[in-house]
Amino acid sequence: MSDILLYAGIVVAIFVGYNIGGATTGPAFGPAVGANVITKVAAAALMSVFFFIGAWTIGPAVVDTLGNDLITDSDIFTLEANVAVLFFIGGALFIGNYAGVPASTSMTAVGAIAALGLATGELDTAVAGEIALWWVVAPVIGFWVSGVVGRYFYPQINAWVAIEPNRDGDPMIAMDRSGLLPTIRFSEGASRRKSSGALIVVAIGCLMAFSSGTSNIANAIAPIYGAGGLELGPLIIIGSIAVAVGAFTIARRTLDTLGNDITNLPLTAAIIVAVISSTIVILLSAMGIPASFVVVATMSIVGLGWGRATRTTTLPDAAKGEETAVSIGALTADEEGEQLPEIGEEDTTDIPRASDLFDPSTTARVILMQNVVPLISTAAAFLTFRFVPFFGF
């Protein structure tokens, strides 16, 4: 019976890893895909490689945190309980991925594990409270830092970077397989500055994938490892392969959502989002907090889009002697070498609507689902472990 439960647990862990790949590929490479720097296939490949590197190097520390620190007595991690926990995690994440919204794997997983501890009276409330506090603070920091950058500093940064993505042409970076060995090929007409910027945004996406591996591998394998079913090394390999499958398949929906639907990201904006969100995630991981990677990255995208959409200027009306507040669309003028003006000096002709830069309805759907999915996992796990006699708690 224990062997059957172990195999069942591994299958469910693979399902969780599959959905982690679908949920985290979008925040890492959505900006690069949305700016047409790389293809979805290339994003999935890079996600797979760098997720595994992060999982293998730093991931074991986070596995230990979820397996030991959050729960005061690891004996409650029975094989039966582990299968149920992983089922709730995978099922909730699948709902988010199916809706095209990348839900937080850390919030979903920690919620299910915490529900097990709460139902059995073995939850370390101090650890859970610290994690929950940072989950609230970190996205707010990401949103406001990105919003401030988008509203006040984006024109200057864009003038330094001055990169325009090829939205209607081929991706800026692609693999050339015409020779004996595949090589990196840049799109025709790409300047050195554009090529450098494209490499930067891809490199930062790889860093975010690495950060995701350090924190999210635990969400798939920590319960199985805590029960002593398998050694950590094979579990990391199994979980990483499952993540890769999810990155190549279901992640296409979340890549569309974060790359195109929320906000129209030029390459400069993609770099800003990646820098801010990856920095926050790395700091959280260094503190030993299971990072809410998806929420931080998503709120950084939302913050930058909001900041750019609400950027205003006051222009004196020569006839009336009054000042008029105008939403500035010059933030989308990413022509190479163009020096964007300071606030108060913009050309107000041909200004797009704020909705062209920032989609409130899509944003509301994303934020709603990112909170609903963890709640589904947590509530279902608690009710099951508290009231179903099968688990013996």
mmCIF file of C-alpha atoms in Angstrom:
data_model
loop_
_atom_site.group_PDB
_atom_site.id
_atom_site.type_symbol
_atom_site.label_atom_id
_atom_site.label_comp_id
_atom_site.label_asym_id
_atom_site.label_seq_id
_atom_site.Cartn_x
_atom_site.Cartn_y
_atom_site.Cartn_z
ATOM 1 C CA MET A 1 0.000 0.000 0.000
ATOM 2 C CA SER A 2 2.825 2.419 0.863
ATOM 3 C CA ASP A 3 4.449 1.824 -2.541
ATOM 4 C CA ILE A 4 1.190 2.607 -4.291
ATOM 5 C CA LEU A 5 0.821 5.812 -2.281
ATOM 6 C CA LEU A 6 4.431 6.754 -3.011
ATOM 7 C CA TYR A 7 3.897 6.326 -6.746
ATOM 8 C CA ALA A 8 0.669 8.258 -6.504
ATOM 9 C CA GLY A 9 2.482 11.026 -4.653
ATOM 10 C CA ILE A 10 5.174 11.199 -7.330
ATOM 11 C CA VAL A 11 2.524 11.402 -10.051
ATOM 12 C CA VAL A 12 0.767 14.247 -8.245
ATOM 13 C CA ALA A 13 4.130 15.962 -7.623
ATOM 14 C CA ILE A 14 4.761 15.799 -11.373
ATOM 15 C CA PHE A 15 1.355 17.377 -11.925
ATOM 16 C CA VAL A 16 2.285 20.158 -9.492
ATOM 17 C CA GLY A 17 5.623 20.699 -11.254
ATOM 18 C CA TYR A 18 3.822 20.844 -14.585
ATOM 19 C CA ASN A 19 1.597 23.638 -13.312
ATOM 20 C CA ILE A 20 4.547 25.448 -11.721
ATOM 21 C CA GLY A 21 6.149 25.563 -15.152
ATOM 22 C CA GLY A 22 2.950 27.018 -16.543
ATOM 23 C CA ALA A 23 2.615 29.596 -13.779
ATOM 24 C CA THR A 24 6.189 30.890 -13.510
ATOM 25 C CA THR A 25 7.363 30.997 -17.117
ATOM 26 C CA GLY A 26 5.065 33.944 -17.849
ATOM 27 C CA PRO A 27 6.447 36.308 -15.174
ATOM 28 C CA ALA A 28 10.047 35.395 -16.056
ATOM 29 C CA PHE A 29 9.872 35.647 -19.838
ATOM 30 C CA GLY A 30 6.511 37.316 -20.551
ATOM 31 C CA PRO A 31 8.156 40.735 -21.037
ATOM 32 C CA ALA A 32 10.748 39.293 -23.431
ATOM 33 C CA VAL A 33 8.117 37.372 -25.402
ATOM 34 C CA GLY A 34 5.717 40.320 -25.396
ATOM 35 C CA ALA A 35 8.480 42.576 -26.750
ATOM 36 C CA ASN A 36 9.222 39.954 -29.446
ATOM 37 C CA VAL A 37 12.770 39.426 -28.232
ATOM 38 C CA ILE A 38 12.511 35.623 -28.135
ATOM 39 C CA THR A 39 9.912 33.027 -29.063
ATOM 40 C CA LYS A 40 7.759 31.090 -26.616
ATOM 41 C CA VAL A 41 9.762 27.938 -27.380
ATOM 42 C CA ALA A 42 13.037 29.688 -26.551
ATOM 43 C CA ALA A 43 11.495 31.065 -23.347
ATOM 44 C CA ALA A 44 10.407 27.554 -22.314
ATOM 45 C CA ALA A 45 13.875 26.148 -23.004
ATOM 46 C CA LEU A 46 15.624 28.845 -20.979
ATOM 47 C CA MET A 47 13.081 28.474 -18.182
ATOM 48 C CA SER A 48 13.735 24.738 -18.007
ATOM 49 C CA VAL A 49 17.517 25.051 -17.811
ATOM 50 C CA PHE A 50 17.763 27.871 -15.297
ATOM 51 C CA PHE A 51 14.942 26.574 -13.122
ATOM 52 C CA PHE A 52 16.863 23.315 -12.716
ATOM 53 C CA ILE A 53 20.093 25.153 -11.847
ATOM 54 C CA GLY A 54 18.325 27.135 -9.141
ATOM 55 C CA ALA A 55 16.517 24.065 -7.825
ATOM 56 C CA TRP A 56 19.717 22.032 -7.614
ATOM 57 C CA THR A 57 21.875 24.697 -5.949
ATOM 58 C CA ILE A 58 19.717 26.720 -3.539
ATOM 59 C CA GLY A 59 16.431 24.841 -3.721
ATOM 60 C CA PRO A 60 17.248 22.270 -1.005
ATOM 61 C CA ALA A 61 17.306 25.021 1.640
ATOM 62 C CA VAL A 62 13.751 26.056 0.787
ATOM 63 C CA VAL A 63 12.638 22.413 0.748
ATOM 64 C CA ASP A 64 13.927 22.144 4.303
ATOM 65 C CA THR A 65 12.022 25.293 5.307
ATOM 66 C CA LEU A 66 8.683 23.978 4.073
ATOM 67 C CA GLY A 67 9.327 20.458 5.310
ATOM 68 C CA ASN A 68 10.529 21.338 8.801
ATOM 69 C CA ASP A 69 10.057 24.967 9.863
ATOM 70 C CA LEU A 70 6.457 25.618 8.856
ATOM 71 C CA ILE A 71 5.213 22.458 10.583
ATOM 72 C CA THR A 72 6.254 21.733 14.160
ATOM 73 C CA ASP A 73 5.950 17.949 13.775
ATOM 74 C CA SER A 74 7.010 16.485 10.422
ATOM 75 C CA ASP A 75 5.383 13.158 11.328
ATOM 76 C CA ILE A 76 2.108 14.519 9.996
ATOM 77 C CA PHE A 77 3.636 14.313 6.507
ATOM 78 C CA THR A 78 2.273 10.825 5.945
ATOM 79 C CA LEU A 79 2.117 9.499 2.399
ATOM 80 C CA GLU A 80 -1.668 9.834 2.435
ATOM 81 C CA ALA A 81 -1.464 13.456 3.587
ATOM 82 C CA ASN A 82 1.275 14.249 1.057
ATOM 83 C CA VAL A 83 -0.771 12.952 -1.858
ATOM 84 C CA ALA A 84 -3.703 15.077 -0.729
ATOM 85 C CA VAL A 85 -1.562 18.213 -0.217
ATOM 86 C CA LEU A 86 0.033 17.884 -3.652
ATOM 87 C CA PHE A 87 -3.353 17.227 -5.220
ATOM 88 C CA PHE A 88 -4.757 20.461 -3.785
ATOM 89 C CA ILE A 89 -1.683 22.417 -4.885
ATOM 90 C CA GLY A 90 -1.729 21.028 -8.421
ATOM 91 C CA GLY A 91 -5.481 21.322 -8.817
ATOM 92 C CA ALA A 92 -5.569 24.945 -7.699
ATOM 93 C CA LEU A 93 -2.631 25.907 -9.930
ATOM 94 C CA PHE A 94 -4.268 24.179 -12.877
ATOM 95 C CA ILE A 95 -7.350 26.375 -12.428
ATOM 96 C CA GLY A 96 -5.177 29.481 -12.633
ATOM 97 C CA ASN A 97 -3.207 28.233 -15.632
ATOM 98 C CA TYR A 98 -6.384 27.242 -17.452
ATOM 99 C CA ALA A 99 -7.674 30.779 -16.928
ATOM 100 C CA GLY A 100 -4.422 32.095 -18.383
ATOM 101 C CA VAL A 101 -3.447 33.701 -15.068
ATOM 102 C CA PRO A 102 -0.177 32.646 -13.419
ATOM 103 C CA ALA A 103 -1.080 32.054 -9.782
ATOM 104 C CA SER A 104 1.516 32.112 -7.031
ATOM 105 C CA THR A 105 2.922 28.639 -6.534
ATOM 106 C CA SER A 106 4.448 29.593 -3.179
ATOM 107 C CA MET A 107 1.195 30.965 -1.802
ATOM 108 C CA THR A 108 -0.718 27.966 -3.099
ATOM 109 C CA ALA A 109 1.741 25.401 -1.732
ATOM 110 C CA VAL A 110 2.378 27.053 1.604
ATOM 111 C CA GLY A 111 -1.365 27.525 2.000
ATOM 112 C CA ALA A 112 -2.016 23.802 1.557
ATOM 113 C CA ILE A 113 0.814 22.799 3.906
ATOM 114 C CA ALA A 114 -0.247 25.395 6.466
ATOM 115 C CA ALA A 115 -3.811 24.070 6.267
ATOM 116 C CA LEU A 116 -2.504 20.609 7.122
ATOM 117 C CA GLY A 117 -0.660 22.038 10.119
ATOM 118 C CA LEU A 118 -3.662 24.085 11.220
ATOM 119 C CA ALA A 119 -6.030 21.148 10.982
ATOM 120 C CA THR A 120 -3.688 18.986 13.074
ATOM 121 C CA GLY A 121 -2.580 21.703 15.498
ATOM 122 C CA GLU A 122 1.029 21.510 14.280
ATOM 123 C CA LEU A 123 1.312 24.846 12.445
ATOM 124 C CA ASP A 124 4.134 27.171 13.538
ATOM 125 C CA THR A 125 2.157 30.408 13.521
ATOM 126 C CA ALA A 126 5.224 32.603 13.954
ATOM 127 C CA VAL A 127 6.848 31.250 10.782
ATOM 128 C CA ALA A 128 3.573 31.360 8.886
ATOM 129 C CA GLY A 129 2.955 34.946 9.999
ATOM 130 C CA GLU A 130 6.397 36.097 8.881
ATOM 131 C CA ILE A 131 5.921 34.523 5.458
ATOM 132 C CA ALA A 132 2.449 36.026 5.054
ATOM 133 C CA LEU A 133 3.698 39.478 6.062
ATOM 134 C CA TRP A 134 6.370 39.495 3.378
ATOM 135 C CA TRP A 135 3.865 38.242 0.823
ATOM 136 C CA VAL A 136 1.862 41.417 1.452
ATOM 137 C CA VAL A 137 4.794 43.806 1.629
ATOM 138 C CA ALA A 138 6.855 42.543 -1.326
ATOM 139 C CA PRO A 139 4.189 42.977 -4.068
ATOM 140 C CA VAL A 140 3.353 46.446 -2.740
ATOM 141 C CA ILE A 141 7.028 47.388 -2.949
ATOM 142 C CA GLY A 142 7.239 46.006 -6.475
ATOM 143 C CA PHE A 143 4.125 47.880 -7.580
ATOM 144 C CA TRP A 144 5.122 51.256 -6.182
ATOM 145 C CA VAL A 145 8.772 51.112 -7.198
ATOM 146 C CA SER A 146 7.720 50.180 -10.732
ATOM 147 C CA GLY A 147 4.978 52.812 -10.690
ATOM 148 C CA VAL A 148 7.385 55.550 -9.632
ATOM 149 C CA VAL A 149 9.872 54.487 -12.296
ATOM 150 C CA GLY A 150 7.164 54.407 -14.949
ATOM 151 C CA ARG A 151 5.734 57.781 -14.006
ATOM 152 C CA TYR A 152 8.853 59.845 -13.371
ATOM 153 C CA PHE A 153 11.980 58.120 -14.703
ATOM 154 C CA TYR A 154 10.906 56.083 -17.705
ATOM 155 C CA PRO A 155 11.681 58.752 -20.362
ATOM 156 C CA GLN A 156 15.233 59.200 -19.100
ATOM 157 C CA ILE A 157 15.852 55.455 -18.886
ATOM 158 C CA ASN A 158 14.374 54.948 -22.315
ATOM 159 C CA ALA A 159 16.635 57.660 -23.711
ATOM 160 C CA TRP A 160 19.630 55.764 -22.352
ATOM 161 C CA VAL A 161 18.452 52.400 -23.625
ATOM 162 C CA ALA A 162 16.545 53.489 -26.751
ATOM 163 C CA ILE A 163 15.411 50.033 -27.895
ATOM 164 C CA GLU A 164 12.377 49.267 -30.046
ATOM 165 C CA PRO A 165 11.095 45.666 -30.219
ATOM 166 C CA ASN A 166 10.181 44.041 -33.533
ATOM 167 C CA ARG A 167 6.486 43.538 -32.826
ATOM 168 C CA ASP A 168 5.515 42.668 -36.373
ATOM 169 C CA GLY A 169 8.724 40.982 -37.532
ATOM 170 C CA ASP A 170 10.865 38.059 -36.462
ATOM 171 C CA PRO A 171 12.063 37.791 -32.852
ATOM 172 C CA MET A 172 15.176 39.828 -32.132
ATOM 173 C CA ILE A 173 17.022 36.732 -30.902
ATOM 174 C CA ALA A 174 16.684 33.355 -32.584
ATOM 175 C CA MET A 175 18.706 30.184 -33.094
ATOM 176 C CA ASP A 176 20.350 29.726 -36.490
ATOM 177 C CA ARG A 177 20.543 25.981 -37.203
ATOM 178 C CA SER A 178 21.864 26.271 -40.763
ATOM 179 C CA GLY A 179 25.435 25.451 -39.716
ATOM 180 C CA LEU A 180 26.988 22.457 -38.061
ATOM 181 C CA LEU A 181 26.318 23.919 -34.625
ATOM 182 C CA PRO A 182 23.374 26.176 -33.726
ATOM 183 C CA THR A 183 24.291 29.826 -33.136
ATOM 184 C CA ILE A 184 22.476 32.899 -31.863
ATOM 185 C CA ARG A 185 21.149 35.136 -34.628
ATOM 186 C CA PHE A 186 19.903 38.707 -34.220
ATOM 187 C CA SER A 187 17.206 40.145 -36.459
ATOM 188 C CA GLU A 188 18.343 42.057 -39.519
ATOM 189 C CA GLY A 189 18.906 45.738 -38.954
ATOM 190 C CA ALA A 190 19.276 45.379 -35.178
ATOM 191 C CA SER A 191 21.798 47.883 -33.887
ATOM 192 C CA ARG A 192 24.394 47.101 -31.272
ATOM 193 C CA ARG A 193 22.316 48.904 -28.648
ATOM 194 C CA LYS A 194 19.173 46.943 -29.501
ATOM 195 C CA SER A 195 21.092 43.677 -29.512
ATOM 196 C CA SER A 196 22.663 44.471 -26.156
ATOM 197 C CA GLY A 197 19.300 45.384 -24.672
ATOM 198 C CA ALA A 198 17.751 42.182 -25.982
ATOM 199 C CA LEU A 199 20.504 40.124 -24.374
ATOM 200 C CA ILE A 200 20.020 41.993 -21.107
ATOM 201 C CA VAL A 201 16.277 41.321 -20.894
ATOM 202 C CA VAL A 202 16.811 37.641 -21.714
ATOM 203 C CA ALA A 203 19.608 37.370 -19.151
ATOM 204 C CA ILE A 204 17.402 38.903 -16.472
ATOM 205 C CA GLY A 205 14.622 36.495 -17.423
ATOM 206 C CA CYS A 206 17.096 33.673 -16.895
ATOM 207 C CA LEU A 207 17.930 35.127 -13.492
ATOM 208 C CA MET A 208 14.235 35.155 -12.626
ATOM 209 C CA ALA A 209 13.941 31.545 -13.782
ATOM 210 C CA PHE A 210 16.867 30.692 -11.519
ATOM 211 C CA SER A 211 15.162 32.460 -8.611
ATOM 212 C CA SER A 212 11.969 30.558 -9.337
ATOM 213 C CA GLY A 213 13.853 27.289 -9.156
ATOM 214 C CA THR A 214 15.336 28.154 -5.787
ATOM 215 C CA SER A 215 11.925 28.726 -4.207
ATOM 216 C CA ASN A 216 9.363 26.833 -6.254
ATOM 217 C CA ILE A 217 10.933 23.386 -6.478
ATOM 218 C CA ALA A 218 10.005 22.964 -2.814
ATOM 219 C CA ASN A 219 6.349 23.480 -3.641
ATOM 220 C CA ALA A 220 6.340 20.325 -5.743
ATOM 221 C CA ILE A 221 8.553 17.961 -3.768
ATOM 222 C CA ALA A 222 8.737 19.124 -0.130
ATOM 223 C CA PRO A 223 5.843 16.938 1.117
ATOM 224 C CA ILE A 224 7.224 13.814 -0.581
ATOM 225 C CA TYR A 225 10.728 14.508 0.712
ATOM 226 C CA GLY A 226 9.411 15.178 4.230
ATOM 227 C CA ALA A 227 7.778 11.752 4.272
ATOM 228 C CA GLY A 228 11.085 10.095 3.377
ATOM 229 C CA GLY A 229 9.774 8.611 0.169
ATOM 230 C CA LEU A 230 12.756 9.450 -2.070
ATOM 231 C CA GLU A 231 16.148 11.098 -1.863
ATOM 232 C CA LEU A 232 16.286 14.810 -2.621
ATOM 233 C CA GLY A 233 18.385 14.568 -5.804
ATOM 234 C CA PRO A 234 16.011 12.349 -7.792
ATOM 235 C CA LEU A 235 13.038 14.401 -6.600
ATOM 236 C CA ILE A 236 14.643 17.628 -7.870
ATOM 237 C CA ILE A 237 15.266 16.027 -11.257
ATOM 238 C CA ILE A 238 11.709 14.708 -11.487
ATOM 239 C CA GLY A 239 10.236 18.038 -10.425
ATOM 240 C CA SER A 240 12.415 20.020 -12.852
ATOM 241 C CA ILE A 241 11.435 17.811 -15.788
ATOM 242 C CA ALA A 242 7.776 18.335 -14.919
ATOM 243 C CA VAL A 243 8.355 22.103 -14.791
ATOM 244 C CA ALA A 244 9.958 21.940 -18.248
ATOM 245 C CA VAL A 245 6.922 20.145 -19.670
ATOM 246 C CA GLY A 246 4.655 22.837 -18.235
ATOM 247 C CA ALA A 247 6.879 25.594 -19.637
ATOM 248 C CA PHE A 248 6.618 24.158 -23.154
ATOM 249 C CA THR A 249 2.850 23.597 -23.015
ATOM 250 C CA ILE A 250 0.445 25.371 -20.681
ATOM 251 C CA ALA A 251 2.782 28.354 -20.112
ATOM 252 C CA ARG A 252 1.812 29.707 -23.533
ATOM 253 C CA ARG A 253 -1.375 31.106 -22.032
ATOM 254 C CA THR A 254 0.383 32.915 -19.172
ATOM 255 C CA LEU A 255 3.043 34.223 -21.558
ATOM 256 C CA ASP A 256 0.263 35.844 -23.581
ATOM 257 C CA THR A 257 -1.349 37.321 -20.473
ATOM 258 C CA LEU A 258 1.793 38.854 -18.984
ATOM 259 C CA GLY A 259 3.465 39.677 -22.282
ATOM 260 C CA ASN A 260 0.581 41.296 -24.138
ATOM 261 C CA ASP A 261 -2.732 41.612 -22.303
ATOM 262 C CA ILE A 262 -1.890 43.579 -19.142
ATOM 263 C CA THR A 263 0.262 46.307 -20.622
ATOM 264 C CA ASN A 264 1.989 47.053 -23.898
ATOM 265 C CA LEU A 265 5.614 46.532 -22.859
ATOM 266 C CA PRO A 266 8.399 47.919 -24.993
ATOM 267 C CA LEU A 267 11.801 46.389 -24.432
ATOM 268 C CA THR A 268 12.916 49.167 -22.095
ATOM 269 C CA ALA A 269 9.922 48.483 -19.871
ATOM 270 C CA ALA A 270 10.635 44.745 -19.957
ATOM 271 C CA ILE A 271 14.121 45.381 -18.615
ATOM 272 C CA ILE A 272 12.804 47.600 -15.810
ATOM 273 C CA VAL A 273 10.195 45.038 -14.746
ATOM 274 C CA ALA A 274 12.713 42.209 -14.751
ATOM 275 C CA VAL A 275 15.273 44.124 -12.704
ATOM 276 C CA ILE A 276 12.805 45.213 -10.028
ATOM 277 C CA SER A 277 10.976 41.906 -9.621
ATOM 278 C CA SER A 278 14.084 39.709 -9.740
ATOM 279 C CA THR A 279 15.807 41.894 -7.147
ATOM 280 C CA ILE A 280 12.874 41.566 -4.751
ATOM 281 C CA VAL A 281 12.646 37.797 -5.261
ATOM 282 C CA ILE A 282 16.370 37.304 -4.664
ATOM 283 C CA LEU A 283 16.228 39.358 -1.461
ATOM 284 C CA LEU A 284 13.272 37.302 -0.202
ATOM 285 C CA SER A 285 15.058 34.053 -0.993
ATOM 286 C CA ALA A 286 18.180 35.262 0.830
ATOM 287 C CA MET A 287 15.974 35.881 3.887
ATOM 288 C CA GLY A 288 14.671 32.320 3.717
ATOM 289 C CA ILE A 289 11.164 33.379 2.686
ATOM 290 C CA PRO A 290 9.415 31.172 0.076
ATOM 291 C CA ALA A 291 9.136 33.933 -2.507
ATOM 292 C CA SER A 292 5.790 34.748 -4.094
ATOM 293 C CA PHE A 293 7.557 34.988 -7.451
ATOM 294 C CA VAL A 294 4.466 35.311 -9.637
ATOM 295 C CA VAL A 295 2.765 38.014 -7.575
ATOM 296 C CA VAL A 296 5.881 40.175 -7.261
ATOM 297 C CA ALA A 297 6.641 39.989 -10.984
ATOM 298 C CA THR A 298 3.027 40.549 -11.993
ATOM 299 C CA MET A 299 2.588 43.533 -9.697
ATOM 300 C CA SER A 300 5.810 45.013 -11.065
ATOM 301 C CA ILE A 301 4.359 44.773 -14.571
ATOM 302 C CA VAL A 302 1.071 46.272 -13.377
ATOM 303 C CA GLY A 303 2.876 49.044 -11.499
ATOM 304 C CA LEU A 304 4.967 50.056 -14.483
ATOM 305 C CA GLY A 305 1.947 49.990 -16.798
ATOM 306 C CA TRP A 306 -0.057 52.079 -14.336
ATOM 307 C CA GLY A 307 2.785 54.555 -13.881
ATOM 308 C CA ARG A 308 3.187 55.026 -17.624
ATOM 309 C CA ALA A 309 -0.560 55.314 -18.212
ATOM 310 C CA THR A 310 -1.075 57.944 -15.507
ATOM 311 C CA ARG A 311 1.945 60.060 -16.302
ATOM 312 C CA THR A 312 0.660 63.639 -16.585
ATOM 313 C CA THR A 313 1.911 67.063 -17.473
ATOM 314 C CA THR A 314 0.569 70.545 -16.847
ATOM 315 C CA LEU A 315 0.540 72.763 -19.913
ATOM 316 C CA PRO A 316 -0.211 76.463 -19.572
ATOM 317 C CA ASP A 317 -3.120 77.526 -21.688
ATOM 318 C CA ALA A 318 -1.942 80.726 -23.323
ATOM 319 C CA ALA A 319 -5.478 81.878 -24.065
ATOM 320 C CA LYS A 320 -7.003 81.212 -20.648
ATOM 321 C CA GLY A 321 -3.948 81.347 -18.415
ATOM 322 C CA GLU A 322 -4.938 77.973 -16.983
ATOM 323 C CA GLU A 323 -3.190 74.663 -16.688
ATOM 324 C CA THR A 324 -4.525 71.487 -18.240
ATOM 325 C CA ALA A 325 -3.614 67.952 -17.038
ATOM 326 C CA VAL A 326 -2.878 65.679 -19.982
ATOM 327 C CA SER A 327 -2.086 61.938 -20.059
ATOM 328 C CA ILE A 328 1.198 61.567 -21.894
ATOM 329 C CA GLY A 329 1.526 58.898 -24.572
ATOM 330 C CA ALA A 330 5.080 59.896 -25.379
ATOM 331 C CA LEU A 331 6.151 57.119 -23.035
ATOM 332 C CA THR A 332 5.564 54.668 -25.841
ATOM 333 C CA ALA A 333 7.830 56.540 -28.241
ATOM 334 C CA ASP A 334 10.781 54.185 -28.209
ATOM 335 C CA GLU A 335 12.444 55.180 -31.432
ATOM 336 C CA GLU A 336 16.150 54.646 -31.159
ATOM 337 C CA GLY A 337 18.034 57.717 -30.080
ATOM 338 C CA GLU A 338 14.899 59.784 -29.426
ATOM 339 C CA GLN A 339 15.301 62.006 -26.400
ATOM 340 C CA LEU A 340 11.996 62.004 -24.527
ATOM 341 C CA PRO A 341 11.152 65.291 -22.797
ATOM 342 C CA GLU A 342 10.725 66.048 -19.141
ATOM 343 C CA ILE A 343 7.299 66.455 -17.551
ATOM 344 C CA GLY A 344 5.778 69.698 -18.795
ATOM 345 C CA GLU A 345 7.613 69.684 -22.128
ATOM 346 C CA GLU A 346 5.923 66.833 -24.006
ATOM 347 C CA ASP A 347 4.217 67.133 -27.341
ATOM 348 C CA THR A 348 0.566 66.447 -26.589
ATOM 349 C CA THR A 349 -0.425 65.606 -30.167
ATOM 350 C CA ASP A 350 -1.589 62.118 -31.013
ATOM 351 C CA ILE A 351 -1.817 60.993 -27.385
ATOM 352 C CA PRO A 352 -3.176 57.441 -26.950
ATOM 353 C CA ARG A 353 -5.703 56.553 -24.327
ATOM 354 C CA ALA A 354 -4.472 55.257 -20.992
ATOM 355 C CA SER A 355 -6.228 51.966 -21.748
ATOM 356 C CA ASP A 356 -3.792 51.491 -24.656
ATOM 357 C CA LEU A 357 -0.972 51.285 -22.116
ATOM 358 C CA PHE A 358 -2.689 49.672 -19.137
ATOM 359 C CA ASP A 359 -5.647 47.259 -19.227
ATOM 360 C CA PRO A 360 -7.565 47.568 -15.934
ATOM 361 C CA SER A 361 -9.971 44.693 -16.698
ATOM 362 C CA THR A 362 -7.183 42.196 -17.375
ATOM 363 C CA THR A 363 -5.300 43.455 -14.325
ATOM 364 C CA ALA A 364 -8.353 42.958 -12.111
ATOM 365 C CA ARG A 365 -8.775 39.408 -13.437
ATOM 366 C CA VAL A 366 -5.115 38.615 -12.751
ATOM 367 C CA ILE A 367 -5.153 39.982 -9.195
ATOM 368 C CA LEU A 368 -8.460 38.249 -8.428
ATOM 369 C CA MET A 369 -7.248 34.850 -9.641
ATOM 370 C CA GLN A 370 -3.902 35.198 -7.882
ATOM 371 C CA ASN A 371 -5.766 35.482 -4.593
ATOM 372 C CA VAL A 372 -8.526 32.982 -5.348
ATOM 373 C CA VAL A 373 -6.207 30.129 -6.373
ATOM 374 C CA PRO A 374 -4.269 29.991 -3.054
ATOM 375 C CA LEU A 375 -7.556 30.309 -1.163
ATOM 376 C CA ILE A 376 -8.941 27.301 -3.027
ATOM 377 C CA SER A 377 -5.892 25.232 -2.124
ATOM 378 C CA THR A 378 -5.863 26.318 1.520
ATOM 379 C CA ALA A 379 -9.601 25.948 2.168
ATOM 380 C CA ALA A 380 -9.883 22.575 0.434
ATOM 381 C CA ALA A 381 -6.882 21.192 2.300
ATOM 382 C CA PHE A 382 -8.088 22.417 5.697
ATOM 383 C CA LEU A 383 -11.610 21.065 5.290
ATOM 384 C CA THR A 384 -10.276 17.710 4.099
ATOM 385 C CA PHE A 385 -7.729 17.202 6.864
ATOM 386 C CA ARG A 386 -10.062 18.515 9.532
ATOM 387 C CA PHE A 387 -13.214 16.576 8.733
ATOM 388 C CA VAL A 388 -12.301 13.521 6.606
ATOM 389 C CA PRO A 389 -11.585 10.562 8.962
ATOM 390 C CA PHE A 390 -9.461 8.733 6.350
ATOM 391 C CA PHE A 391 -6.318 10.671 7.306
ATOM 392 C CA GLY A 392 -6.629 9.867 10.989
ATOM 393 C CA PHE A 393 -5.907 13.357 12.322
#
